[in-house]
Amino acid sequence: AAFAEDEMSTVHKLYERGVANGVPGIELCDRERMLKLEPSLNPAVCGGLYAPNGGVIEPYLYTFALIESAVINGLDTAVDFEVCAAEFKDGYWQVSAADGRRVKARYAVNAAGLYADKVSAIFDAEKFSIVPRKGEEYLLDRNSPVSPAHVIFPVPAPDSKGTLVIPTVEGTTMLGPTAEIVEDKEDESTTEANLRKILKLASNIISGVSVKDIITSFSGLRPTLPGDDFFVAVSAEAENFIQVAGIQSPGLTASPALGEYVRELLAGQGVELRKKSHCIDSLPSVGKVRTSSMEELEQLIASDPAYGNIVCRCENISEAEIVRAVRRGHCTLDGVKFYTRAGMGRCQGGFCSGKIIEIIHRESGIPIEQITKRGDGTWLLKGSLSGTKLRSGELAGKEGTDHV
């Protein structure tokens, strides 16, 4: 969406590039057409570009689906495997983790995101530096009047696509991101200054933006390389090593094509790749209360009464769905949240977090005090709970034991 006549020259260039790339249905729009597509756009809009084949997905469910599909088709995984050493010997890589585990592989693919530079150095491959570019995002309640039917981009700047207004799959709306170079690869902070900036920019795009509708904020770090391009190649420095580094936006969109390309690179190196004679190419559908009709819900409850116990009221998530998440390996609060949406609503887990922790403990056997928000020391409770036990949904301590 262009809001000044001088921006239309960029819109024309993007249109010509889209036509040259064979983008289906791409359309150069005047003001009237833009307002017909999105009536709540700022009336100052003077034209824009429409790409009807654009869309949105849930990135975490996409990622979960990829790994679940790979595992049911025979993939072995080694998670929380912090690479600390690698040696190429007799045609194989011996890769060691900080906790002492080792894996042996003929070929290694470096897709380590923010730490691709560190992994490359460990493998004595190319020397480069990954620079984090932080983007802050803000999520609006599903009852916000800001509810566009399309992803709305401003005219892009040289270093960023700008602040977007993004309808999510589940009916909420995201505003953002920012684009800020930072030094710390663990810096996921958000600031009031950037909140105000995003609100102002979003208000320039669409009507109805209000700070009272924001239910959460978060940030992500893009792994950038000088020149802002992807680095996908067979290493010229290390044996049997493939670089997949600097995969920032639009890395998610490009990921299927990147996978195909890396497969071609491996085949070009002489790796024998045989297609499986039998491949499970879809995951079974699972019951979800929030998308079920009354008739379907009755059937779900008949199959498992836990579907009738709603744990997350904001997003209408049942105990059965949380149990399924935990049994599939999601044993952190964020893992359950991203797999089920429990805790993603207006109260952001204020009502349901305690119940989810209780279910994780019950189903996994992990002690309450060892359950984390997202792993890696993000403890939810401080101190020892030795001698406590769960009773009627509450933590009840023995006499002389501190209550939590």
mmCIF file of C-alpha atoms in Angstrom:
data_model
loop_
_atom_site.group_PDB
_atom_site.id
_atom_site.type_symbol
_atom_site.label_atom_id
_atom_site.label_comp_id
_atom_site.label_asym_id
_atom_site.label_seq_id
_atom_site.Cartn_x
_atom_site.Cartn_y
_atom_site.Cartn_z
ATOM 1 C CA ALA A 1 0.000 0.000 0.000
ATOM 2 C CA ALA A 2 1.425 3.348 -1.087
ATOM 3 C CA PHE A 3 0.506 6.497 0.822
ATOM 4 C CA ALA A 4 2.460 9.024 -1.250
ATOM 5 C CA GLU A 5 2.734 9.499 -4.989
ATOM 6 C CA ASP A 6 6.538 9.153 -4.919
ATOM 7 C CA GLU A 7 6.101 5.650 -3.445
ATOM 8 C CA MET A 8 4.208 4.544 -6.530
ATOM 9 C CA SER A 9 7.448 4.398 -8.560
ATOM 10 C CA THR A 10 8.635 1.626 -6.200
ATOM 11 C CA VAL A 11 5.250 -0.089 -6.536
ATOM 12 C CA HIS A 12 5.637 -0.060 -10.331
ATOM 13 C CA LYS A 13 9.116 -1.610 -10.042
ATOM 14 C CA LEU A 14 7.797 -4.354 -7.759
ATOM 15 C CA TYR A 15 4.950 -5.020 -10.167
ATOM 16 C CA GLU A 16 7.351 -5.348 -13.111
ATOM 17 C CA ARG A 17 9.584 -7.676 -11.078
ATOM 18 C CA GLY A 18 6.567 -9.797 -10.134
ATOM 19 C CA VAL A 19 5.466 -10.066 -13.759
ATOM 20 C CA ALA A 20 9.016 -11.032 -14.801
ATOM 21 C CA ASN A 21 9.070 -13.714 -12.093
ATOM 22 C CA GLY A 22 5.739 -15.131 -13.241
ATOM 23 C CA VAL A 23 3.802 -14.276 -10.073
ATOM 24 C CA PRO A 24 0.204 -15.356 -10.836
ATOM 25 C CA GLY A 25 -2.568 -12.769 -10.715
ATOM 26 C CA ILE A 26 -0.385 -9.868 -9.621
ATOM 27 C CA GLU A 27 -2.256 -6.579 -9.986
ATOM 28 C CA LEU A 28 -1.299 -2.904 -10.043
ATOM 29 C CA CYS A 29 -4.040 -1.071 -8.128
ATOM 30 C CA ASP A 30 -5.368 2.451 -7.926
ATOM 31 C CA ARG A 31 -6.821 3.990 -4.764
ATOM 32 C CA GLU A 32 -10.371 2.750 -5.347
ATOM 33 C CA ARG A 33 -9.225 -0.826 -5.909
ATOM 34 C CA MET A 34 -7.097 -0.803 -2.738
ATOM 35 C CA LEU A 35 -10.012 0.458 -0.627
ATOM 36 C CA LYS A 36 -12.304 -2.171 -2.126
ATOM 37 C CA LEU A 37 -9.815 -4.882 -1.135
ATOM 38 C CA GLU A 38 -9.318 -3.410 2.371
ATOM 39 C CA PRO A 39 -11.987 -0.836 3.332
ATOM 40 C CA SER A 40 -10.259 -0.058 6.650
ATOM 41 C CA LEU A 41 -7.057 1.159 4.974
ATOM 42 C CA ASN A 42 -6.009 4.703 5.748
ATOM 43 C CA PRO A 43 -8.064 6.843 3.291
ATOM 44 C CA ALA A 44 -4.807 8.548 2.276
ATOM 45 C CA VAL A 45 -3.818 5.438 0.314
ATOM 46 C CA CYS A 46 -3.082 6.359 -3.286
ATOM 47 C CA GLY A 47 -2.497 2.949 -4.847
ATOM 48 C CA GLY A 48 -0.607 -0.278 -4.402
ATOM 49 C CA LEU A 49 0.126 -3.819 -5.447
ATOM 50 C CA TYR A 50 -2.057 -6.898 -4.952
ATOM 51 C CA ALA A 51 -0.647 -10.440 -4.961
ATOM 52 C CA PRO A 52 -3.667 -12.742 -4.483
ATOM 53 C CA ASN A 53 -1.548 -15.862 -4.072
ATOM 54 C CA GLY A 54 0.059 -14.549 -0.888
ATOM 55 C CA GLY A 55 -1.032 -16.174 2.359
ATOM 56 C CA VAL A 56 -0.223 -16.952 5.976
ATOM 57 C CA ILE A 57 0.555 -20.113 7.917
ATOM 58 C CA GLU A 58 1.302 -20.885 11.571
ATOM 59 C CA PRO A 59 5.114 -21.171 11.550
ATOM 60 C CA TYR A 60 5.361 -23.234 14.728
ATOM 61 C CA LEU A 61 2.774 -25.808 13.550
ATOM 62 C CA TYR A 62 4.585 -25.966 10.195
ATOM 63 C CA THR A 63 7.858 -26.694 12.015
ATOM 64 C CA PHE A 64 6.246 -29.287 14.295
ATOM 65 C CA ALA A 65 4.652 -30.964 11.267
ATOM 66 C CA LEU A 66 8.009 -31.161 9.465
ATOM 67 C CA ILE A 67 9.779 -32.828 12.384
ATOM 68 C CA GLU A 68 6.869 -35.170 13.197
ATOM 69 C CA SER A 69 6.670 -36.227 9.559
ATOM 70 C CA ALA A 70 10.419 -36.858 9.456
ATOM 71 C CA VAL A 71 10.367 -38.890 12.681
ATOM 72 C CA ILE A 72 7.491 -41.175 11.627
ATOM 73 C CA ASN A 73 9.432 -41.791 8.404
ATOM 74 C CA GLY A 74 12.557 -42.938 10.237
ATOM 75 C CA LEU A 75 14.551 -39.848 11.274
ATOM 76 C CA ASP A 76 16.627 -40.088 14.448
ATOM 77 C CA THR A 77 16.929 -36.846 16.397
ATOM 78 C CA ALA A 78 19.407 -35.541 18.952
ATOM 79 C CA VAL A 79 17.968 -32.430 20.598
ATOM 80 C CA ASP A 80 19.715 -29.920 22.883
ATOM 81 C CA PHE A 81 22.920 -30.970 21.103
ATOM 82 C CA GLU A 82 25.302 -28.019 21.467
ATOM 83 C CA VAL A 83 28.098 -28.650 18.959
ATOM 84 C CA CYS A 84 31.499 -28.000 20.546
ATOM 85 C CA ALA A 85 33.929 -30.008 18.358
ATOM 86 C CA ALA A 86 34.091 -31.693 14.968
ATOM 87 C CA GLU A 87 36.787 -33.824 13.316
ATOM 88 C CA PHE A 88 36.830 -35.242 9.782
ATOM 89 C CA LYS A 89 38.543 -38.623 9.733
ATOM 90 C CA ASP A 90 38.408 -41.600 7.357
ATOM 91 C CA GLY A 91 35.587 -40.054 5.340
ATOM 92 C CA TYR A 92 33.369 -39.253 8.325
ATOM 93 C CA TRP A 93 32.651 -36.348 10.621
ATOM 94 C CA GLN A 94 32.826 -37.046 14.345
ATOM 95 C CA VAL A 95 30.679 -34.339 15.926
ATOM 96 C CA SER A 96 30.790 -33.843 19.694
ATOM 97 C CA ALA A 97 28.290 -32.086 21.937
ATOM 98 C CA ALA A 98 29.065 -30.119 25.073
ATOM 99 C CA ASP A 99 27.432 -32.843 27.194
ATOM 100 C CA GLY A 100 29.687 -35.570 25.765
ATOM 101 C CA ARG A 101 27.342 -37.078 23.172
ATOM 102 C CA ARG A 102 28.732 -37.833 19.727
ATOM 103 C CA VAL A 103 27.320 -38.449 16.276
ATOM 104 C CA LYS A 104 29.060 -39.799 13.181
ATOM 105 C CA ALA A 105 28.127 -38.591 9.708
ATOM 106 C CA ARG A 106 29.506 -38.661 6.188
ATOM 107 C CA TYR A 107 28.087 -35.201 5.494
ATOM 108 C CA ALA A 108 27.107 -32.308 7.748
ATOM 109 C CA VAL A 109 24.728 -29.465 6.900
ATOM 110 C CA ASN A 110 25.188 -26.206 8.800
ATOM 111 C CA ALA A 111 21.713 -24.724 9.299
ATOM 112 C CA ALA A 112 22.432 -23.281 12.740
ATOM 113 C CA GLY A 113 20.741 -19.907 12.275
ATOM 114 C CA LEU A 114 22.218 -17.269 14.560
ATOM 115 C CA TYR A 115 25.104 -19.598 15.397
ATOM 116 C CA ALA A 116 25.962 -20.723 11.858
ATOM 117 C CA ASP A 117 29.197 -18.689 12.083
ATOM 118 C CA LYS A 118 30.230 -20.490 15.280
ATOM 119 C CA VAL A 119 29.438 -23.922 13.818
ATOM 120 C CA SER A 120 31.296 -23.094 10.602
ATOM 121 C CA ALA A 121 34.387 -22.187 12.650
ATOM 122 C CA ILE A 122 34.154 -25.445 14.627
ATOM 123 C CA PHE A 123 34.194 -27.371 11.330
ATOM 124 C CA ASP A 124 37.171 -25.291 10.059
ATOM 125 C CA ALA A 125 34.998 -24.069 7.197
ATOM 126 C CA GLU A 126 34.366 -20.520 5.929
ATOM 127 C CA LYS A 127 34.918 -17.640 8.322
ATOM 128 C CA PHE A 128 32.010 -15.216 8.507
ATOM 129 C CA SER A 129 30.009 -13.337 11.112
ATOM 130 C CA ILE A 130 26.283 -13.619 11.685
ATOM 131 C CA VAL A 131 24.847 -10.286 12.843
ATOM 132 C CA PRO A 132 21.453 -10.391 14.618
ATOM 133 C CA ARG A 133 18.777 -8.032 13.321
ATOM 134 C CA LYS A 134 16.011 -7.845 15.906
ATOM 135 C CA GLY A 135 12.382 -7.472 14.973
ATOM 136 C CA GLU A 136 9.745 -6.663 17.593
ATOM 137 C CA GLU A 137 6.139 -7.767 17.007
ATOM 138 C CA TYR A 138 2.892 -6.945 18.807
ATOM 139 C CA LEU A 139 -0.231 -9.121 18.895
ATOM 140 C CA LEU A 140 -3.759 -7.735 18.994
ATOM 141 C CA ASP A 141 -6.699 -9.396 20.691
ATOM 142 C CA ARG A 142 -9.032 -11.201 18.313
ATOM 143 C CA ASN A 143 -11.800 -8.730 19.290
ATOM 144 C CA SER A 144 -9.795 -5.756 18.012
ATOM 145 C CA PRO A 145 -11.492 -3.772 15.202
ATOM 146 C CA VAL A 146 -8.228 -4.196 13.264
ATOM 147 C CA SER A 147 -9.018 -7.360 11.336
ATOM 148 C CA PRO A 148 -7.709 -7.155 7.761
ATOM 149 C CA ALA A 149 -8.432 -9.840 5.181
ATOM 150 C CA HIS A 150 -4.914 -9.609 3.705
ATOM 151 C CA VAL A 151 -1.331 -9.152 4.839
ATOM 152 C CA ILE A 152 -0.731 -5.425 4.362
ATOM 153 C CA PHE A 153 2.769 -4.179 3.536
ATOM 154 C CA PRO A 154 3.875 -0.583 3.320
ATOM 155 C CA VAL A 155 6.172 0.293 0.437
ATOM 156 C CA PRO A 156 9.482 -1.336 1.507
ATOM 157 C CA ALA A 157 12.574 0.566 2.616
ATOM 158 C CA PRO A 158 16.099 -0.481 1.545
ATOM 159 C CA ASP A 159 16.804 -2.345 4.821
ATOM 160 C CA SER A 160 13.361 -3.652 5.710
ATOM 161 C CA LYS A 161 9.936 -4.602 4.410
ATOM 162 C CA GLY A 162 8.621 -2.147 6.991
ATOM 163 C CA THR A 163 5.873 -2.473 9.580
ATOM 164 C CA LEU A 164 3.240 -4.957 8.443
ATOM 165 C CA VAL A 165 -0.338 -5.581 9.499
ATOM 166 C CA ILE A 166 -0.718 -9.348 9.478
ATOM 167 C CA PRO A 167 -3.883 -11.414 10.002
ATOM 168 C CA THR A 168 -2.930 -14.728 11.617
ATOM 169 C CA VAL A 169 -4.445 -18.120 10.855
ATOM 170 C CA GLU A 170 -6.274 -18.138 14.200
ATOM 171 C CA GLY A 171 -7.996 -14.781 13.824
ATOM 172 C CA THR A 172 -5.694 -12.402 15.691
ATOM 173 C CA THR A 173 -3.645 -9.608 14.077
ATOM 174 C CA MET A 174 0.097 -8.925 14.360
ATOM 175 C CA LEU A 175 1.812 -5.572 13.979
ATOM 176 C CA GLY A 176 5.518 -5.302 13.137
ATOM 177 C CA PRO A 177 8.328 -6.004 12.883
ATOM 178 C CA THR A 178 11.017 -3.481 13.646
ATOM 179 C CA ALA A 179 14.511 -3.930 12.176
ATOM 180 C CA GLU A 180 17.348 -3.151 14.567
ATOM 181 C CA ILE A 181 20.920 -4.458 14.522
ATOM 182 C CA VAL A 182 21.911 -5.800 17.965
ATOM 183 C CA GLU A 183 25.063 -7.424 19.323
ATOM 184 C CA ASP A 184 23.583 -10.036 21.645
ATOM 185 C CA LYS A 185 22.282 -13.179 19.922
ATOM 186 C CA GLU A 186 20.059 -13.835 22.931
ATOM 187 C CA ASP A 187 18.483 -10.358 23.046
ATOM 188 C CA GLU A 188 14.739 -10.962 22.736
ATOM 189 C CA SER A 189 13.672 -7.856 24.635
ATOM 190 C CA THR A 190 10.945 -5.440 23.588
ATOM 191 C CA THR A 191 10.750 -1.733 24.413
ATOM 192 C CA GLU A 192 8.045 0.848 24.981
ATOM 193 C CA ALA A 193 9.743 3.134 22.449
ATOM 194 C CA ASN A 194 9.396 0.544 19.696
ATOM 195 C CA LEU A 195 5.825 -0.193 20.765
ATOM 196 C CA ARG A 196 4.941 3.467 20.259
ATOM 197 C CA LYS A 197 6.778 3.493 16.946
ATOM 198 C CA ILE A 198 4.959 0.405 15.663
ATOM 199 C CA LEU A 199 1.569 1.728 16.786
ATOM 200 C CA LYS A 200 2.147 4.976 14.914
ATOM 201 C CA LEU A 201 3.337 3.244 11.736
ATOM 202 C CA ALA A 202 0.464 0.750 11.836
ATOM 203 C CA SER A 203 -2.042 3.556 12.389
ATOM 204 C CA ASN A 204 -0.710 5.199 9.219
ATOM 205 C CA ILE A 205 -1.676 2.023 7.353
ATOM 206 C CA ILE A 206 -5.027 0.976 8.828
ATOM 207 C CA SER A 207 -7.741 2.458 11.033
ATOM 208 C CA GLY A 208 -8.634 1.277 14.538
ATOM 209 C CA VAL A 209 -5.189 0.507 16.007
ATOM 210 C CA SER A 210 -5.238 0.882 19.798
ATOM 211 C CA VAL A 211 -2.729 0.074 22.518
ATOM 212 C CA LYS A 212 -5.519 -1.389 24.691
ATOM 213 C CA ASP A 213 -5.949 -4.238 22.202
ATOM 214 C CA ILE A 214 -2.328 -5.425 22.503
ATOM 215 C CA ILE A 215 -2.213 -8.701 24.447
ATOM 216 C CA THR A 216 1.491 -9.519 24.110
ATOM 217 C CA SER A 217 4.794 -8.463 22.596
ATOM 218 C CA PHE A 218 7.749 -10.534 21.472
ATOM 219 C CA SER A 219 10.817 -10.298 19.283
ATOM 220 C CA GLY A 220 12.831 -12.469 16.948
ATOM 221 C CA LEU A 221 16.376 -12.246 15.634
ATOM 222 C CA ARG A 222 17.162 -12.554 11.938
ATOM 223 C CA PRO A 223 20.615 -14.085 11.208
ATOM 224 C CA THR A 224 22.033 -11.602 8.703
ATOM 225 C CA LEU A 225 25.198 -11.749 6.613
ATOM 226 C CA PRO A 226 26.945 -8.854 4.831
ATOM 227 C CA GLY A 227 24.964 -8.206 1.663
ATOM 228 C CA ASP A 228 21.778 -9.615 3.240
ATOM 229 C CA ASP A 229 21.754 -12.699 1.005
ATOM 230 C CA PHE A 230 21.461 -16.390 1.821
ATOM 231 C CA PHE A 231 24.699 -18.402 1.836
ATOM 232 C CA VAL A 232 23.794 -21.857 0.511
ATOM 233 C CA ALA A 233 26.726 -23.761 -0.963
ATOM 234 C CA VAL A 234 29.107 -26.684 -0.693
ATOM 235 C CA SER A 235 31.923 -25.506 1.564
ATOM 236 C CA ALA A 236 35.155 -24.663 -0.237
ATOM 237 C CA GLU A 237 37.108 -25.049 3.007
ATOM 238 C CA ALA A 238 35.782 -28.164 4.766
ATOM 239 C CA GLU A 239 35.225 -31.700 3.458
ATOM 240 C CA ASN A 240 31.652 -32.948 3.062
ATOM 241 C CA PHE A 241 30.149 -29.811 4.571
ATOM 242 C CA ILE A 242 27.157 -27.819 3.283
ATOM 243 C CA GLN A 243 26.566 -24.217 4.339
ATOM 244 C CA VAL A 244 22.975 -22.982 4.811
ATOM 245 C CA ALA A 245 23.610 -19.688 6.583
ATOM 246 C CA GLY A 246 22.169 -16.182 6.714
ATOM 247 C CA ILE A 247 18.636 -17.509 6.223
ATOM 248 C CA GLN A 248 16.642 -14.487 7.309
ATOM 249 C CA SER A 249 13.329 -13.286 5.921
ATOM 250 C CA PRO A 250 11.903 -14.814 3.716
ATOM 251 C CA GLY A 251 13.539 -18.009 5.000
ATOM 252 C CA LEU A 252 10.291 -19.636 6.131
ATOM 253 C CA THR A 253 8.667 -19.101 2.738
ATOM 254 C CA ALA A 254 11.802 -20.342 0.984
ATOM 255 C CA SER A 255 12.347 -23.377 3.228
ATOM 256 C CA PRO A 256 10.783 -26.056 0.954
ATOM 257 C CA ALA A 257 12.847 -24.826 -2.009
ATOM 258 C CA LEU A 258 15.960 -24.614 0.193
ATOM 259 C CA GLY A 259 15.459 -28.235 1.220
ATOM 260 C CA GLU A 260 15.226 -29.317 -2.414
ATOM 261 C CA TYR A 261 18.331 -27.302 -3.291
ATOM 262 C CA VAL A 262 20.404 -28.778 -0.449
ATOM 263 C CA ARG A 263 19.353 -32.238 -1.594
ATOM 264 C CA GLU A 264 20.642 -31.368 -5.078
ATOM 265 C CA LEU A 265 23.931 -30.137 -3.591
ATOM 266 C CA LEU A 266 24.365 -33.418 -1.682
ATOM 267 C CA ALA A 267 23.571 -35.457 -4.796
ATOM 268 C CA GLY A 268 26.125 -33.408 -6.700
ATOM 269 C CA GLN A 269 28.724 -34.405 -4.106
ATOM 270 C CA GLY A 270 28.075 -38.080 -4.798
ATOM 271 C CA VAL A 271 25.683 -38.817 -1.952
ATOM 272 C CA GLU A 272 23.459 -41.733 -2.945
ATOM 273 C CA LEU A 273 19.889 -40.619 -2.319
ATOM 274 C CA ARG A 274 17.239 -43.304 -2.670
ATOM 275 C CA LYS A 275 13.567 -42.477 -2.535
ATOM 276 C CA LYS A 276 11.714 -44.493 0.092
ATOM 277 C CA SER A 277 9.499 -47.216 -1.318
ATOM 278 C CA HIS A 278 6.926 -46.365 1.335
ATOM 279 C CA CYS A 279 6.525 -42.889 2.764
ATOM 280 C CA ILE A 280 3.869 -41.608 5.164
ATOM 281 C CA ASP A 281 3.147 -38.290 3.511
ATOM 282 C CA SER A 282 0.471 -36.864 5.807
ATOM 283 C CA LEU A 283 -0.099 -36.602 9.531
ATOM 284 C CA PRO A 284 -3.346 -37.835 11.111
ATOM 285 C CA SER A 285 -5.888 -35.166 11.970
ATOM 286 C CA VAL A 286 -6.385 -34.489 15.669
ATOM 287 C CA GLY A 287 -9.384 -33.344 17.660
ATOM 288 C CA LYS A 288 -9.611 -29.632 18.464
ATOM 289 C CA VAL A 289 -12.431 -28.247 20.554
ATOM 290 C CA ARG A 290 -12.222 -24.729 19.105
ATOM 291 C CA THR A 291 -12.807 -25.913 15.515
ATOM 292 C CA SER A 292 -15.397 -28.613 16.251
ATOM 293 C CA SER A 293 -19.139 -28.442 15.706
ATOM 294 C CA MET A 294 -21.383 -29.445 18.605
ATOM 295 C CA GLU A 295 -21.891 -32.848 17.018
ATOM 296 C CA GLU A 296 -18.148 -33.350 16.563
ATOM 297 C CA LEU A 297 -17.517 -32.163 20.113
ATOM 298 C CA GLU A 298 -19.961 -34.715 21.501
ATOM 299 C CA GLN A 299 -18.065 -37.433 19.642
ATOM 300 C CA LEU A 300 -14.724 -36.184 20.966
ATOM 301 C CA ILE A 301 -15.981 -36.165 24.565
ATOM 302 C CA ALA A 302 -17.426 -39.640 24.115
ATOM 303 C CA SER A 303 -14.002 -40.855 22.952
ATOM 304 C CA ASP A 304 -12.173 -39.039 25.763
ATOM 305 C CA PRO A 305 -13.981 -37.124 28.545
ATOM 306 C CA ALA A 306 -10.894 -34.860 28.906
ATOM 307 C CA TYR A 307 -12.130 -33.025 25.787
ATOM 308 C CA GLY A 308 -14.927 -31.713 28.005
ATOM 309 C CA ASN A 309 -12.507 -30.103 30.474
ATOM 310 C CA ILE A 310 -11.534 -26.689 29.109
ATOM 311 C CA VAL A 311 -8.156 -25.636 30.518
ATOM 312 C CA CYS A 312 -7.503 -22.521 28.424
ATOM 313 C CA ARG A 313 -10.698 -20.464 28.321
ATOM 314 C CA CYS A 314 -9.387 -17.723 26.031
ATOM 315 C CA GLU A 315 -8.523 -20.113 23.201
ATOM 316 C CA ASN A 316 -10.919 -22.953 24.129
ATOM 317 C CA ILE A 317 -8.229 -25.618 24.600
ATOM 318 C CA SER A 318 -9.132 -28.854 26.371
ATOM 319 C CA GLU A 319 -7.195 -31.041 28.770
ATOM 320 C CA ALA A 320 -7.121 -33.789 26.117
ATOM 321 C CA GLU A 321 -5.262 -31.528 23.671
ATOM 322 C CA ILE A 322 -2.674 -30.588 26.295
ATOM 323 C CA VAL A 323 -2.187 -34.236 27.274
ATOM 324 C CA ARG A 324 -1.613 -35.096 23.610
ATOM 325 C CA ALA A 325 0.997 -32.337 23.322
ATOM 326 C CA VAL A 326 2.900 -33.574 26.377
ATOM 327 C CA ARG A 327 2.814 -37.193 25.181
ATOM 328 C CA ARG A 328 4.293 -36.030 21.892
ATOM 329 C CA GLY A 329 7.253 -34.530 23.710
ATOM 330 C CA HIS A 330 6.193 -30.943 24.415
ATOM 331 C CA CYS A 331 7.128 -30.724 28.086
ATOM 332 C CA THR A 332 7.704 -26.984 28.493
ATOM 333 C CA LEU A 333 5.076 -24.300 28.943
ATOM 334 C CA ASP A 334 5.956 -22.686 25.611
ATOM 335 C CA GLY A 335 6.080 -26.068 23.875
ATOM 336 C CA VAL A 336 2.503 -26.780 24.939
ATOM 337 C CA LYS A 337 1.482 -23.209 24.037
ATOM 338 C CA PHE A 338 2.818 -23.368 20.490
ATOM 339 C CA TYR A 339 1.476 -26.886 19.902
ATOM 340 C CA THR A 340 -2.025 -26.250 21.233
ATOM 341 C CA ARG A 341 -2.449 -22.424 21.563
ATOM 342 C CA ALA A 342 -3.121 -22.792 25.305
ATOM 343 C CA GLY A 343 -1.912 -19.522 26.832
ATOM 344 C CA MET A 344 -2.041 -17.504 23.605
ATOM 345 C CA GLY A 345 -5.262 -15.645 24.334
ATOM 346 C CA ARG A 346 -6.213 -12.434 26.065
ATOM 347 C CA CYS A 347 -4.932 -13.441 29.531
ATOM 348 C CA GLN A 348 -1.667 -14.857 28.106
ATOM 349 C CA GLY A 349 -1.703 -17.888 30.396
ATOM 350 C CA GLY A 350 -2.739 -16.056 33.552
ATOM 351 C CA PHE A 351 -5.620 -18.457 34.079
ATOM 352 C CA CYS A 352 -4.304 -21.731 32.647
ATOM 353 C CA SER A 353 -0.529 -21.864 33.250
ATOM 354 C CA GLY A 354 -0.831 -23.527 36.656
ATOM 355 C CA LYS A 355 -3.143 -26.192 35.272
ATOM 356 C CA ILE A 356 -0.822 -26.810 32.320
ATOM 357 C CA ILE A 357 2.165 -27.216 34.643
ATOM 358 C CA GLU A 358 0.159 -29.742 36.655
ATOM 359 C CA ILE A 359 -0.676 -31.731 33.495
ATOM 360 C CA ILE A 360 2.952 -31.676 32.308
ATOM 361 C CA HIS A 361 4.032 -32.990 35.725
ATOM 362 C CA ARG A 362 1.355 -35.681 35.762
ATOM 363 C CA GLU A 363 1.928 -36.920 32.221
ATOM 364 C CA SER A 364 5.730 -36.653 32.001
ATOM 365 C CA GLY A 365 6.828 -37.313 35.558
ATOM 366 C CA ILE A 366 9.026 -34.195 35.474
ATOM 367 C CA PRO A 367 9.190 -32.680 38.974
ATOM 368 C CA ILE A 368 7.252 -29.429 39.267
ATOM 369 C CA GLU A 369 10.375 -27.423 40.104
ATOM 370 C CA GLN A 370 12.142 -28.697 36.965
ATOM 371 C CA ILE A 371 9.451 -27.672 34.490
ATOM 372 C CA THR A 372 10.575 -24.676 32.427
ATOM 373 C CA LYS A 373 9.011 -22.046 30.219
ATOM 374 C CA ARG A 374 11.111 -22.906 27.165
ATOM 375 C CA GLY A 375 13.985 -25.093 28.391
ATOM 376 C CA ASP A 376 17.586 -24.088 29.024
ATOM 377 C CA GLY A 377 17.191 -22.827 32.583
ATOM 378 C CA THR A 378 13.983 -20.799 32.124
ATOM 379 C CA TRP A 379 12.611 -22.044 35.439
ATOM 380 C CA LEU A 380 9.045 -21.248 36.395
ATOM 381 C CA LEU A 381 9.527 -21.830 40.126
ATOM 382 C CA LYS A 382 12.471 -20.956 42.345
ATOM 383 C CA GLY A 383 13.727 -23.200 45.152
ATOM 384 C CA SER A 384 12.991 -26.771 46.158
ATOM 385 C CA LEU A 385 9.577 -28.379 46.386
ATOM 386 C CA SER A 386 10.844 -31.498 48.113
ATOM 387 C CA GLY A 387 8.133 -33.050 50.248
ATOM 388 C CA THR A 388 5.225 -31.384 48.410
ATOM 389 C CA LYS A 389 2.536 -33.181 46.489
ATOM 390 C CA LEU A 390 -0.317 -32.207 44.210
ATOM 391 C CA ARG A 391 -3.783 -32.316 45.746
ATOM 392 C CA SER A 392 -6.986 -31.065 44.170
ATOM 393 C CA GLY A 393 -5.093 -28.922 41.689
ATOM 394 C CA GLU A 394 -3.056 -27.141 44.376
ATOM 395 C CA LEU A 395 0.419 -27.523 45.796
ATOM 396 C CA ALA A 396 0.086 -28.568 49.432
ATOM 397 C CA GLY A 397 3.269 -28.667 51.531
ATOM 398 C CA LYS A 398 4.039 -30.818 54.516
ATOM 399 C CA GLU A 399 4.077 -29.147 57.893
ATOM 400 C CA GLY A 400 7.099 -26.866 58.129
ATOM 401 C CA THR A 401 7.508 -26.702 54.343
ATOM 402 C CA ASP A 402 7.144 -23.397 52.539
ATOM 403 C CA HIS A 403 4.079 -23.134 50.334
ATOM 404 C CA VAL A 404 4.360 -21.848 46.764
#
